[in-house]
């Protein structure tokens, strides 16, 4: 005879078995499984900016041949003419220019059209140019409140250094035609991240070199 207590145990066991055998919708797929079906978000807005020359610095990141070359990163080589225009405008306006090196490069390895002049400082580090260098102190000494960031790679030195500047309380301007990576996707991802990441997004303005006015 099936007593009430035995009936209760049977119901509980059946429910447990059903729960165990049913697939969990929350874990049916992960983001890699869904890679091809994810919709690309709308592009971030590009905005014109007018520079306060007294409180702004231009950061020229890793334009040395180890990280900016035709073999590995031809998109960087293609960006040089536009970056040269930005560099000339910044110097003419009296905006301080600071450089970084990546991949074990030296000052002599920087693209000739973008090479530092006079006493423009150069730091050498990994992807975060604040790490292990005096870049932050140099910016503070000049009263810098805003940095313009260009360079390679978009998803390396640009992403980490721009984010580092934002987290140090600075405003960050990123001309999207002045940053480059191995491929367009990495550049797009970087632009999306800088525009949307917590804390960082509120400090970053994406623009183009032609829309930067001194």
C-alpha angles and dihedrals in degrees: 000000000000107000124203092254093050090047090053092051091049092052092049092049092049092050091049091050091049091050092048094049096045114092115241110241090206091062100033093103137014128209093267091053088053095044098114094044099051113111116234110244120239113274116265117256119264113216133193114243135198114209127227095218093198095062104028133091131189116228115204106194126201102329088154120122095252090067102020112053141121095251100052105018115015089162088068092053089050091054095055099088093055093043088051088058091051092047092051092049092049094050092046090053092049095248111155115246124210128185138204133200128214137184094032094299128155132217089263089061094062114110108271094234090056102036119140120255134207111340100343103145125238126201128189123212146121123278094308105063092194092062113098094350138095093240094115092050092048090053092047091049089057094047091245116181099163133040128195108212125202132155148075140344104026091199092041125035095009096048096045098039094045090048090047091053091050092050089052090059100261128131113240129210117194119186102205093211089057097059126071143179140177091282142006094256092062090050092049093047090051092051091049093047095048091049096046112027116115112267092354096066092057091056100043128086117190116209143141128261092248090054095056108099123191 
